[in-house]
JSON list of C-alpha atoms and ligand atoms in Angstrom, two decimals:
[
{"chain": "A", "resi": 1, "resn": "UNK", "atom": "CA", "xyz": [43.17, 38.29, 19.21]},
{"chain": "A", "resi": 2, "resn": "UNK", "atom": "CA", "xyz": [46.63, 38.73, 20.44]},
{"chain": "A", "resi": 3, "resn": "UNK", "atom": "CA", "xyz": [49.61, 38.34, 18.23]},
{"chain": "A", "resi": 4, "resn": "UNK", "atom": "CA", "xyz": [50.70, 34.55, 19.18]},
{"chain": "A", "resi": 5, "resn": "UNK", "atom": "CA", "xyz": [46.46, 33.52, 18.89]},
{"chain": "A", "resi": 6, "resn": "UNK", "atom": "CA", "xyz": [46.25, 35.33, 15.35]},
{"chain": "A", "resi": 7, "resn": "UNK", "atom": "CA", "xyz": [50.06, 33.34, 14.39]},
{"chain": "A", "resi": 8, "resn": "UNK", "atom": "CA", "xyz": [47.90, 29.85, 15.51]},
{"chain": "A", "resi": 9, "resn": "UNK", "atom": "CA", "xyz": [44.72, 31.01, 14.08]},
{"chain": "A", "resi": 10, "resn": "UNK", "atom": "CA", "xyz": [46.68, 31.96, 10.74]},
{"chain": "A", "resi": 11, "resn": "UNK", "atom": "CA", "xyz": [48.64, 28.97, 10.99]},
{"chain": "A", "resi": 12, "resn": "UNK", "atom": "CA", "xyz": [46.55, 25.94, 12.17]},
{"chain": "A", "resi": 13, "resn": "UNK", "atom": "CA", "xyz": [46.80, 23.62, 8.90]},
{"chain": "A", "resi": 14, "resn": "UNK", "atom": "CA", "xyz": [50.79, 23.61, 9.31]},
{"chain": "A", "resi": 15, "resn": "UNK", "atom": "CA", "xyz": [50.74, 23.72, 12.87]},
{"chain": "A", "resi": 16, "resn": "UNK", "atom": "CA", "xyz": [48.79, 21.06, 12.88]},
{"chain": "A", "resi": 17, "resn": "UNK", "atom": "CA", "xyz": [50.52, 18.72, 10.70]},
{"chain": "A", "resi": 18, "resn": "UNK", "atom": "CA", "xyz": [53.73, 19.33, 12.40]},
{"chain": "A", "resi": 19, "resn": "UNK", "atom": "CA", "xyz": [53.37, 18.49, 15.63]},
{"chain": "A", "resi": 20, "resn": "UNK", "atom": "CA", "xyz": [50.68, 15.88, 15.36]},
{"chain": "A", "resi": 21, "resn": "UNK", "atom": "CA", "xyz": [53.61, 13.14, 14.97]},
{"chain": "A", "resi": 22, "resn": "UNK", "atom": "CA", "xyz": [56.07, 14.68, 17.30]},
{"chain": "A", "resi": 23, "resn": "UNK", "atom": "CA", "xyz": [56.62, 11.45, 20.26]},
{"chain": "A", "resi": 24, "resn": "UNK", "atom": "CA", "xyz": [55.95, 13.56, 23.33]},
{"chain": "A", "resi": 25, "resn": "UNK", "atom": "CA", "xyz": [55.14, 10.11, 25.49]},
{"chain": "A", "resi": 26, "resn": "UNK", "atom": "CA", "xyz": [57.76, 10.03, 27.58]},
{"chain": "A", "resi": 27, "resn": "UNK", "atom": "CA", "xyz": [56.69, 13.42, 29.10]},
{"chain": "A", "resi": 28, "resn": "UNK", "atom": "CA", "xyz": [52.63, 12.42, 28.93]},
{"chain": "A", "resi": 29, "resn": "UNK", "atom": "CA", "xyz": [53.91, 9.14, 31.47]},
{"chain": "A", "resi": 30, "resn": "UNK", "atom": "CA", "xyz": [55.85, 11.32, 33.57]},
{"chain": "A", "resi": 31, "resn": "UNK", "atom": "CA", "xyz": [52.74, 13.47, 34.04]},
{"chain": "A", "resi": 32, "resn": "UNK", "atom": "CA", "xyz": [50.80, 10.35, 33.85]},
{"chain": "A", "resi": 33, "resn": "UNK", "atom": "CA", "xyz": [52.17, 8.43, 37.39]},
{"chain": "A", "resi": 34, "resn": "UNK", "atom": "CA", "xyz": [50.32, 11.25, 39.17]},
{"chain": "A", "resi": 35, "resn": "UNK", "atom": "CA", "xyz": [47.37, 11.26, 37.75]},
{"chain": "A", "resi": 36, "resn": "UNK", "atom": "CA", "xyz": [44.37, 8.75, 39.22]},
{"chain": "A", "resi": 37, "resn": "UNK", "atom": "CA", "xyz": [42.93, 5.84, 36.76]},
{"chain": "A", "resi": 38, "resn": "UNK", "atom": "CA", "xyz": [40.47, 7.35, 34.56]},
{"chain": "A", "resi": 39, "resn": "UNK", "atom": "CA", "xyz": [41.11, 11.04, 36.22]},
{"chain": "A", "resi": 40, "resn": "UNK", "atom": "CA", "xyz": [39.72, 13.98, 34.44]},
{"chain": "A", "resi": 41, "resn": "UNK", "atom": "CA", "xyz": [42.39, 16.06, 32.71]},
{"chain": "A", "resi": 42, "resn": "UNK", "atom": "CA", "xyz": [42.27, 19.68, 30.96]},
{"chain": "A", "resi": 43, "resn": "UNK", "atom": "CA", "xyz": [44.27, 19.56, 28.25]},
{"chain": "A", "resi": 44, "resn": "UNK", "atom": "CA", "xyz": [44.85, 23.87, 28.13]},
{"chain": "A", "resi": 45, "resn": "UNK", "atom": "CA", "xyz": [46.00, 25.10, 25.19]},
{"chain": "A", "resi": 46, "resn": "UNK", "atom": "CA", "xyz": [45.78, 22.08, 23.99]},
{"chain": "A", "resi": 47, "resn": "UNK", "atom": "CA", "xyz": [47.35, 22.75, 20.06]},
{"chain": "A", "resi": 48, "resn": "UNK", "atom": "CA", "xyz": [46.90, 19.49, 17.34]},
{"chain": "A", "resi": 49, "resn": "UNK", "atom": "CA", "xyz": [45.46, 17.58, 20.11]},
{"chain": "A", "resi": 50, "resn": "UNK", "atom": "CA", "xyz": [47.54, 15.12, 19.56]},
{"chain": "A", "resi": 51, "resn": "UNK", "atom": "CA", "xyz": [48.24, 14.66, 23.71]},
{"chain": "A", "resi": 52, "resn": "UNK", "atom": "CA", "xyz": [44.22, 14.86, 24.74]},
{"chain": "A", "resi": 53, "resn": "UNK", "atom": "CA", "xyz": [43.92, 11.72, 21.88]},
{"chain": "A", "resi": 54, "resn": "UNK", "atom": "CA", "xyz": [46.70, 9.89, 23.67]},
{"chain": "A", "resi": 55, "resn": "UNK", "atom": "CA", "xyz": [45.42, 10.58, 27.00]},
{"chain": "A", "resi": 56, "resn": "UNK", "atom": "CA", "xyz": [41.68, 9.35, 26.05]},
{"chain": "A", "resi": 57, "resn": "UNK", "atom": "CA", "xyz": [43.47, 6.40, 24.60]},
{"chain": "A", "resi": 58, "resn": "UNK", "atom": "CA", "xyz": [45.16, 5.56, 27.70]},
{"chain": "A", "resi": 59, "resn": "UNK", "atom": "CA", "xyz": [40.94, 5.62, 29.48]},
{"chain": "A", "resi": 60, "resn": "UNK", "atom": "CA", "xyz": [41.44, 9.04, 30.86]},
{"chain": "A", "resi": 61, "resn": "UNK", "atom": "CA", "xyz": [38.39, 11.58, 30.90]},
{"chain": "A", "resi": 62, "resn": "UNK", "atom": "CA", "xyz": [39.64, 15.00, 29.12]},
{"chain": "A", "resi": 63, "resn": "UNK", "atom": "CA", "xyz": [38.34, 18.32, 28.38]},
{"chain": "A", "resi": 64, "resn": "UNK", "atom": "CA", "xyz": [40.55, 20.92, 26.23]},
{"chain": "A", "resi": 65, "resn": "UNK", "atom": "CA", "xyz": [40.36, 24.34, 25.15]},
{"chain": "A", "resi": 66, "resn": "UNK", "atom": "CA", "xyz": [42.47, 26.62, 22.66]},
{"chain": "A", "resi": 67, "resn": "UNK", "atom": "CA", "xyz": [42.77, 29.93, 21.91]},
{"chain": "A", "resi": 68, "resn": "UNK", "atom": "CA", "xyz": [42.56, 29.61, 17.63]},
{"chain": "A", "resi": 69, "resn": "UNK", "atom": "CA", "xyz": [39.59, 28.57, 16.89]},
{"chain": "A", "resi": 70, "resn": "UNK", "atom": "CA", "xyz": [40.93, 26.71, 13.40]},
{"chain": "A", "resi": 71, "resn": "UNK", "atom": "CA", "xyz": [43.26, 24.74, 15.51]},
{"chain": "A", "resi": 72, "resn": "UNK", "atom": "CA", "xyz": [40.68, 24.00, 17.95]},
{"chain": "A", "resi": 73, "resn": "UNK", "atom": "CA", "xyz": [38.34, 22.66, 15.21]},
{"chain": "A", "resi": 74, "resn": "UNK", "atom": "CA", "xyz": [41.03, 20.60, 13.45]},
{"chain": "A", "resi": 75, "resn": "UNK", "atom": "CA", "xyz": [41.98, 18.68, 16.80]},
{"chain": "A", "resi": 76, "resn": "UNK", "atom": "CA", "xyz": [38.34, 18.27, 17.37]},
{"chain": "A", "resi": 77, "resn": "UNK", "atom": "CA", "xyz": [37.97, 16.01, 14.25]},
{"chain": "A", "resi": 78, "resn": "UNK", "atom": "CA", "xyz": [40.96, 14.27, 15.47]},
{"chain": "A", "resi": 79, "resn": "UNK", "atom": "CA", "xyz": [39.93, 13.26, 18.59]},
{"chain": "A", "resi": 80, "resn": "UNK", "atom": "CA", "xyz": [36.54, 13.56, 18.17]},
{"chain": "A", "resi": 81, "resn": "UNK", "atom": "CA", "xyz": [35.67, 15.41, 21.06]},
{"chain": "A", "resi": 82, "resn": "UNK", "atom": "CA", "xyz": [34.39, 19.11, 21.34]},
{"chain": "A", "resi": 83, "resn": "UNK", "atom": "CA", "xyz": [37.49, 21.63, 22.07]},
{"chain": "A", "resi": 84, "resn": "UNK", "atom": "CA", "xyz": [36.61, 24.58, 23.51]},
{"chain": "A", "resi": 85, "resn": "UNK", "atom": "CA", "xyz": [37.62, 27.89, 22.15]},
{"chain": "A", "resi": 86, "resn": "UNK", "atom": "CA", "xyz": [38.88, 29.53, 25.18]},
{"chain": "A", "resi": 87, "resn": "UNK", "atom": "CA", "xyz": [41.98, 31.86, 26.22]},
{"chain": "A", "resi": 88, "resn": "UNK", "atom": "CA", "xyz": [43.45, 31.22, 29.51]},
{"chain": "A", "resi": 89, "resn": "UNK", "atom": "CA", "xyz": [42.03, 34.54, 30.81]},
{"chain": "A", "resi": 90, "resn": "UNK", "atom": "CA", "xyz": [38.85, 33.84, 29.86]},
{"chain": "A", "resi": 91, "resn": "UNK", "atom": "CA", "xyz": [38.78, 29.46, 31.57]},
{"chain": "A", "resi": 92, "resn": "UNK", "atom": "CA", "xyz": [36.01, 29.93, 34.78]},
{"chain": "A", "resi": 93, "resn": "UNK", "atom": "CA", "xyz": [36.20, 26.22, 35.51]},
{"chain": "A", "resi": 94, "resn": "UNK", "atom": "CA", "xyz": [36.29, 25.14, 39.05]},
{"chain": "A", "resi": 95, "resn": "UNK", "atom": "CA", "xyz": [37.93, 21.96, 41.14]},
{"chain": "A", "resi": 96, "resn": "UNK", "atom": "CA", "xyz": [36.71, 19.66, 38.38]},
{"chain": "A", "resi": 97, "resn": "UNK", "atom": "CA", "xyz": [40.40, 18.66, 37.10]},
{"chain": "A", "resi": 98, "resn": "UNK", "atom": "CA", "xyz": [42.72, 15.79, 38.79]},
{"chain": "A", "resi": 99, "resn": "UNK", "atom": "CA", "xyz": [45.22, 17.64, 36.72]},
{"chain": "A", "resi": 100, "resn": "UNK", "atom": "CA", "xyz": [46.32, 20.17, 34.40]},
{"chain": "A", "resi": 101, "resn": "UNK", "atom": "CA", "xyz": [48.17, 19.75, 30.96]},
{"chain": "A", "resi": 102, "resn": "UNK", "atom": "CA", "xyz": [50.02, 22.64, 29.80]},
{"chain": "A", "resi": 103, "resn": "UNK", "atom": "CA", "xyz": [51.90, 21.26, 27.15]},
{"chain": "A", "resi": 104, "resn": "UNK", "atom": "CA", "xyz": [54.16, 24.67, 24.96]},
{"chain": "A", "resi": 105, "resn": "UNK", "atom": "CA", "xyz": [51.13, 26.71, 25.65]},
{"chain": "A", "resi": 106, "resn": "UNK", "atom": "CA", "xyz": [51.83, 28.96, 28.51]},
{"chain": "A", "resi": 107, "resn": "UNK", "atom": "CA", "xyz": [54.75, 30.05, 26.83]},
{"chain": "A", "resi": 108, "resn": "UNK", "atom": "CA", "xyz": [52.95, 32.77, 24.77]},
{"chain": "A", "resi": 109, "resn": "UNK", "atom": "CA", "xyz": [51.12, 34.29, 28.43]},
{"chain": "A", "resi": 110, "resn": "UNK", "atom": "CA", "xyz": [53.52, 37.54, 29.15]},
{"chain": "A", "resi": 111, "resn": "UNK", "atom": "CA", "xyz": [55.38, 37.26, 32.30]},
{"chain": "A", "resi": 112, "resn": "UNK", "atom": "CA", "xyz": [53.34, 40.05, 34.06]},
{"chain": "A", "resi": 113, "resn": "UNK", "atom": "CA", "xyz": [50.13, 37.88, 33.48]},
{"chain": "A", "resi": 114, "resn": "UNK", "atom": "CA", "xyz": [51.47, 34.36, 34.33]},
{"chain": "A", "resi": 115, "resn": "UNK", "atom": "CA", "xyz": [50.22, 34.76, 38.25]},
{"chain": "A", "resi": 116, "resn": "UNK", "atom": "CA", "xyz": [47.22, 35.04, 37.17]},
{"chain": "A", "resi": 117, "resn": "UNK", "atom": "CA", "xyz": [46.66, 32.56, 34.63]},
{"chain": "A", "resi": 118, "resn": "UNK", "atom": "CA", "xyz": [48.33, 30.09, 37.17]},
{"chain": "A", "resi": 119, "resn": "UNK", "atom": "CA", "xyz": [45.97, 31.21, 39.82]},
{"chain": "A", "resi": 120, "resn": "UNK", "atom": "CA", "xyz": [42.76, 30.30, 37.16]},
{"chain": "A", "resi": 121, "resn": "UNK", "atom": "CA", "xyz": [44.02, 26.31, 36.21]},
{"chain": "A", "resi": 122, "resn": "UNK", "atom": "CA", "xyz": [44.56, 26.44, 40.15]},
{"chain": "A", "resi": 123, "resn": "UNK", "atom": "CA", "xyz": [41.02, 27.04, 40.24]},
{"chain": "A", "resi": 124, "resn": "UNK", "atom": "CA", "xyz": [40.41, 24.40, 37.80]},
{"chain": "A", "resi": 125, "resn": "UNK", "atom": "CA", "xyz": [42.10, 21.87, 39.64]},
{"chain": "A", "resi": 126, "resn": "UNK", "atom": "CA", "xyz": [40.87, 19.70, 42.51]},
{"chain": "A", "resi": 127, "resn": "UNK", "atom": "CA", "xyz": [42.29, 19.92, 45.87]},
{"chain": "A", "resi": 128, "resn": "UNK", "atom": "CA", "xyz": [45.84, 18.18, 45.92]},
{"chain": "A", "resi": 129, "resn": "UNK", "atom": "CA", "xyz": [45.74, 17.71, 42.11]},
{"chain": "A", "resi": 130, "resn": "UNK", "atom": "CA", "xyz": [48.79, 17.82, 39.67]},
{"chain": "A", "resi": 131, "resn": "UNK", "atom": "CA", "xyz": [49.92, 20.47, 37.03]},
{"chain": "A", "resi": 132, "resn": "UNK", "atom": "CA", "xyz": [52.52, 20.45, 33.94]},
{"chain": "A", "resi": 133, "resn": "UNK", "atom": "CA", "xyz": [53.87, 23.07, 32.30]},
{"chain": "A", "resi": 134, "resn": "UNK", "atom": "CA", "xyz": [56.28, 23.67, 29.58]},
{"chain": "A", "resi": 135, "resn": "UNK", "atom": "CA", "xyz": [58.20, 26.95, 28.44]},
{"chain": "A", "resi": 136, "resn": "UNK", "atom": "CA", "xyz": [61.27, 26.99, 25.92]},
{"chain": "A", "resi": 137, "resn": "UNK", "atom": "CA", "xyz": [64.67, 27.12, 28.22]},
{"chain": "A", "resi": 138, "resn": "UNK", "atom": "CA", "xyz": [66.13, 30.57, 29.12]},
{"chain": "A", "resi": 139, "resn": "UNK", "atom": "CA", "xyz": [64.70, 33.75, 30.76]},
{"chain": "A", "resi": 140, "resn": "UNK", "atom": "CA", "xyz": [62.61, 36.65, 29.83]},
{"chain": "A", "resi": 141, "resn": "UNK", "atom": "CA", "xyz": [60.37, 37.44, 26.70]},
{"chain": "A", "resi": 142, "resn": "UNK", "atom": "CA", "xyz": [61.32, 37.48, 22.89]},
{"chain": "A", "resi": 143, "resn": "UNK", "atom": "CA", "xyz": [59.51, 37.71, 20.12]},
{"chain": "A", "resi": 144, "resn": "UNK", "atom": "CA", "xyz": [60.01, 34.90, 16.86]},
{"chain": "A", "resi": 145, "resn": "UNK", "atom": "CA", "xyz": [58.59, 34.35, 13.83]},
{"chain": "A", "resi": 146, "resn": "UNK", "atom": "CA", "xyz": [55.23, 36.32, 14.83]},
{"chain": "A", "resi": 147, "resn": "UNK", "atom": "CA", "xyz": [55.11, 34.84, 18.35]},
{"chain": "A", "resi": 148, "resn": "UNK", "atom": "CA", "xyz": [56.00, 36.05, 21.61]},
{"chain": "A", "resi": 149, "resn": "UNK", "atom": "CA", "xyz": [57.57, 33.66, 24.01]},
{"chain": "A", "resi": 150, "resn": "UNK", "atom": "CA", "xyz": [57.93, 34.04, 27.39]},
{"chain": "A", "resi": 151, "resn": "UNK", "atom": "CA", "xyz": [60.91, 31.81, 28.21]},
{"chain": "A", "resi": 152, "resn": "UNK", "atom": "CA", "xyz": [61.45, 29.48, 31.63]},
{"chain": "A", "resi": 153, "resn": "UNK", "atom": "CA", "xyz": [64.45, 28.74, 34.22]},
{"chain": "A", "resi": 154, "resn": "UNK", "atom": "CA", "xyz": [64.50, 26.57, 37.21]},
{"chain": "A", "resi": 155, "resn": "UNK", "atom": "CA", "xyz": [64.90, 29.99, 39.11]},
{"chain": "A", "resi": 156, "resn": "UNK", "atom": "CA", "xyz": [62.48, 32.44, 37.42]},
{"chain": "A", "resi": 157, "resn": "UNK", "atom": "CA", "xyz": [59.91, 29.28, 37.94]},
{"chain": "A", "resi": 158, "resn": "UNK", "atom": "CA", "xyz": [60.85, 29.27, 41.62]},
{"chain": "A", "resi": 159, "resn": "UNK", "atom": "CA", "xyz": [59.87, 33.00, 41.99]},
{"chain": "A", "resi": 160, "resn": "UNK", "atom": "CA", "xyz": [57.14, 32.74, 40.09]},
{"chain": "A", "resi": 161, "resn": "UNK", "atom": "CA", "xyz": [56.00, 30.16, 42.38]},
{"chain": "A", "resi": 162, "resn": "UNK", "atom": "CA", "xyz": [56.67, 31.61, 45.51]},
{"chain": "A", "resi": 163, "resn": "UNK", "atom": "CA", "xyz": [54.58, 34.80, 44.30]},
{"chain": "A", "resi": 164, "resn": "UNK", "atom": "CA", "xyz": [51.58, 32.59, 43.75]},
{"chain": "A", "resi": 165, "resn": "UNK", "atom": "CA", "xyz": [51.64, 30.64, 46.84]},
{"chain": "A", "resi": 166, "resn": "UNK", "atom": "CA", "xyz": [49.01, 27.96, 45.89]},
{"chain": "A", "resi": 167, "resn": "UNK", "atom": "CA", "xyz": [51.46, 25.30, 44.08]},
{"chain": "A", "resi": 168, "resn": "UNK", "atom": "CA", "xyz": [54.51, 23.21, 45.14]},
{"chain": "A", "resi": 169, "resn": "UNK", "atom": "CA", "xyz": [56.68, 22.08, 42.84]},
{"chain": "A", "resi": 170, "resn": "UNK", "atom": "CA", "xyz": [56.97, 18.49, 42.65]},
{"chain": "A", "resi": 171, "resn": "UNK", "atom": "CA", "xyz": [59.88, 18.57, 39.53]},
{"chain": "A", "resi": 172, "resn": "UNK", "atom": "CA", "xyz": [61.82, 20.16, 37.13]},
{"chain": "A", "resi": 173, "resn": "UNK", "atom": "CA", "xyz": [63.81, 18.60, 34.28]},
{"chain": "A", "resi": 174, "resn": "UNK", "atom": "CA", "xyz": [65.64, 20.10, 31.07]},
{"chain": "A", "resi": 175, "resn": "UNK", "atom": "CA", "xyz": [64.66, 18.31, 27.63]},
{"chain": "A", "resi": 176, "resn": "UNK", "atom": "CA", "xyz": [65.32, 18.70, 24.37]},
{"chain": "A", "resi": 177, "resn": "UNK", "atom": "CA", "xyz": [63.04, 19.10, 21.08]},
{"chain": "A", "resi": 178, "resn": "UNK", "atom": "CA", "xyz": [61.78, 16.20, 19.87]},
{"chain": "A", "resi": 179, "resn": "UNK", "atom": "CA", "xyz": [61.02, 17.04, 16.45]},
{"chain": "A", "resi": 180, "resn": "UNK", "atom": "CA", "xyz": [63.77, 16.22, 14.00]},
{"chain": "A", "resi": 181, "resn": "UNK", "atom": "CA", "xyz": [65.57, 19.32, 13.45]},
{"chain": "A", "resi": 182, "resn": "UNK", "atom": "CA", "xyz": [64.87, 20.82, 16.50]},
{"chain": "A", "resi": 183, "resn": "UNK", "atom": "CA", "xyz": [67.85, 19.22, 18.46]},
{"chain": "A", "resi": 184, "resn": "UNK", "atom": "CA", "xyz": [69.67, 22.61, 19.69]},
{"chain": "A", "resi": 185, "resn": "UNK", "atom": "CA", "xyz": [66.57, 23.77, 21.43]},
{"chain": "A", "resi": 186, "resn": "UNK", "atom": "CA", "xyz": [66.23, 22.91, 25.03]},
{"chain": "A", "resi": 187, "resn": "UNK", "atom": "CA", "xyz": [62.74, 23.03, 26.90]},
{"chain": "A", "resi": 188, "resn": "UNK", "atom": "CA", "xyz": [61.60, 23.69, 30.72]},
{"chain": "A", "resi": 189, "resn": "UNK", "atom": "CA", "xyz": [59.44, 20.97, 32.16]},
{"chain": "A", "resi": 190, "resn": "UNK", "atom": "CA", "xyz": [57.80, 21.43, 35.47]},
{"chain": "A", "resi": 191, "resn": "UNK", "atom": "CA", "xyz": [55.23, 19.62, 37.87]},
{"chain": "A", "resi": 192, "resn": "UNK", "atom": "CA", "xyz": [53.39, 20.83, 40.27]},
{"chain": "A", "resi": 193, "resn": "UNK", "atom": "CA", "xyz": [50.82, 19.81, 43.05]},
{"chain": "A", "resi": 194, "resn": "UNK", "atom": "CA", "xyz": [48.04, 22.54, 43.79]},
{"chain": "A", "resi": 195, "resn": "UNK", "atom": "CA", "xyz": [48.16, 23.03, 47.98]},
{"chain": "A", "resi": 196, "resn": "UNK", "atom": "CA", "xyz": [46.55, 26.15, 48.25]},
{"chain": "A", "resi": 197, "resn": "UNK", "atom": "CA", "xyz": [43.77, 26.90, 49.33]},
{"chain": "A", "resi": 198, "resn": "UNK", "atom": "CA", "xyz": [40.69, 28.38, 46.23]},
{"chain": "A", "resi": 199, "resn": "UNK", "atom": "CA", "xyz": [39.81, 31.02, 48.54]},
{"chain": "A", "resi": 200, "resn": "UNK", "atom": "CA", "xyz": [43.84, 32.57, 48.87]},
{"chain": "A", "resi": 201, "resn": "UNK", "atom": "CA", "xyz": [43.18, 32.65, 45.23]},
{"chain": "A", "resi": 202, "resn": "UNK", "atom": "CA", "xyz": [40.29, 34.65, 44.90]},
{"chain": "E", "resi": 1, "resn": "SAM", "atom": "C1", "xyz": [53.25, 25.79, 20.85]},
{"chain": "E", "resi": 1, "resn": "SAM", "atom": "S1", "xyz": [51.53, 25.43, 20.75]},
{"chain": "E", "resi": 1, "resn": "SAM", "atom": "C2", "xyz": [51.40, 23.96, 21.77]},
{"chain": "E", "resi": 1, "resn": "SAM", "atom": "C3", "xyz": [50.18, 23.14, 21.44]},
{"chain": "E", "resi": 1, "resn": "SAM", "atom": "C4", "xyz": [50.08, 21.81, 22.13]},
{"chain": "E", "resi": 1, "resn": "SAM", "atom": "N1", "xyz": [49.85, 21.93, 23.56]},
{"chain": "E", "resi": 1, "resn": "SAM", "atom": "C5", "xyz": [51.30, 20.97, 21.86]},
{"chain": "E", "resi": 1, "resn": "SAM", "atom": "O1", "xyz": [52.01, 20.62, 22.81]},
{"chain": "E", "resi": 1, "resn": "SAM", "atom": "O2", "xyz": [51.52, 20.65, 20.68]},
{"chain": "E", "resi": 1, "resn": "SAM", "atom": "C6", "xyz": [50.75, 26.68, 21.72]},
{"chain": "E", "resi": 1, "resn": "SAM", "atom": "C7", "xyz": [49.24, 26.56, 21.79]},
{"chain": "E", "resi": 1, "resn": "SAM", "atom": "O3", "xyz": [48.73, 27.49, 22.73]},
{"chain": "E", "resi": 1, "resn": "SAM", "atom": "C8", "xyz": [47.58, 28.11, 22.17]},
{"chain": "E", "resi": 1, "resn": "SAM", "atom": "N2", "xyz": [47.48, 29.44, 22.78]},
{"chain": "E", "resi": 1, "resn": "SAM", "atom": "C9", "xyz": [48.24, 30.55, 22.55]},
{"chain": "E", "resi": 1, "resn": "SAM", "atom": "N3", "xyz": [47.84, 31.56, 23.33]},
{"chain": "E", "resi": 1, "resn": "SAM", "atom": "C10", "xyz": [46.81, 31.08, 24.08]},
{"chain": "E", "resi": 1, "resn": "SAM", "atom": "C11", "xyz": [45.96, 31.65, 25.08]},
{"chain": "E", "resi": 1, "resn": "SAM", "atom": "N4", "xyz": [46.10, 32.91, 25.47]},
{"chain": "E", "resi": 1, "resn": "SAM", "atom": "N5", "xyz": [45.00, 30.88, 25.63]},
{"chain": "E", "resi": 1, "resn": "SAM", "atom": "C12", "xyz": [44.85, 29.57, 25.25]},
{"chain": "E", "resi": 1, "resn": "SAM", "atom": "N6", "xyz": [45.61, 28.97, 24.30]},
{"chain": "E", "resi": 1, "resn": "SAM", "atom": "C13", "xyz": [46.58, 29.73, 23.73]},
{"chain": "E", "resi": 1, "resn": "SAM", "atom": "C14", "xyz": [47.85, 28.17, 20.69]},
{"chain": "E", "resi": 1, "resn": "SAM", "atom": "O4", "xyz": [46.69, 28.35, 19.93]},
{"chain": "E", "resi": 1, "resn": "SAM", "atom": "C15", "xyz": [48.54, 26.83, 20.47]},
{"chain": "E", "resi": 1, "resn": "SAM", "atom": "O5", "xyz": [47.64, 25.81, 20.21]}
]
């Protein structure tokens, strides 16, 4: 297990507790308006799974994975559906999401490996569906409080996205933290619309 999988794995009681709360609806409706009525959503990394109970809540169909397996067992009882226990490099799922929910998660994927892990939810997606994706705001990798970040700009996410081909972005916005003492920290929100073709990604 890698070092930010072990931190979640290690950590999964007080993980979970503090971000089960946090009020992230204002970003689930943004991602929501392009999403069909009862659309099937993967929740990836998907954490407390606090966003995969609000988005069954709201009639949507979701399946979600995570890396810790503790994690994935406590959001399991919360929203009482199985959660896989899955790493992005190891997802094989193919064109059965409308869209993709990437809530904080591909923030611990190193820079070097993001293509590819892009190039798998691709894969997961259906043809013309929607992806969102969240990194803490700045550039380049750091490592904090036993995890490694990889942090996002609008232009490190443009060339990232012009190296993978099979995405366009739809929209990028700047928020800040929502939990209560988290105001100074600012975080990268992006959405994108798969256009690609599976094979270019193969
Ligand atoms: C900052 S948390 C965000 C959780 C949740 N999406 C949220 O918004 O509260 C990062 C999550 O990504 C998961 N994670 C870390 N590395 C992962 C990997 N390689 N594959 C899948 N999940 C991973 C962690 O276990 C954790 O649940």
């Amino acid at each position: 297990m890698k070092i930010s999988e072990c931190y979640y794995q290690k950590n999964a009681k007080e993980f979970f507790q503090d971000t089960i709360q946090v009020d992230m609806s204002s970003l689930r409706e943004r991602f929501l308006t392009h999403v069909p009525l009862r659309g099937c959503i993967l929740d990836a990394g998907c954490g407390s799974g606090r966003d995969a109970k609000a988005f069954i809540e709201a009639s949507f169909q979701v399946t979600a994975f995570d890396a810790a397996p503790a994690l994935a067992k406590l959001a399991q009882v919360y929203f009482g559906q199985v959660v896989d226990v899955l790493t992005f490099n190891q997802i094989t799922y193919e064109k059965e999401f409308d869209a993709v929910w990437a809530c904080a998660s591909l923030l611990h994927v190193p820079n070097k490996s993001l293509p590819k892990v892009f190039l798998k939810l691709f894969r997961a997606l259906k043809s013309g569906g929607v992806m969102y994706v969240s990194f803490k705001y700045g550039s380049g990798e750091v490592e904090h409080n036993g995890r490694r970040f990889t942090n996002m700009n609008e232009g490190d996410f443009s060339r990232l996205l012009e190296g993978i081909g099979v995405f366009k972005l739809m929209d990028t916005w700047v928020s800040n933290d929502r939990r209560p003492d988290r105001d100074d920290e600012k975080w990268f929100n992006a959405l994108l619309i798969s256009t690609g073709d599976v094979c270019r990604s193969a």
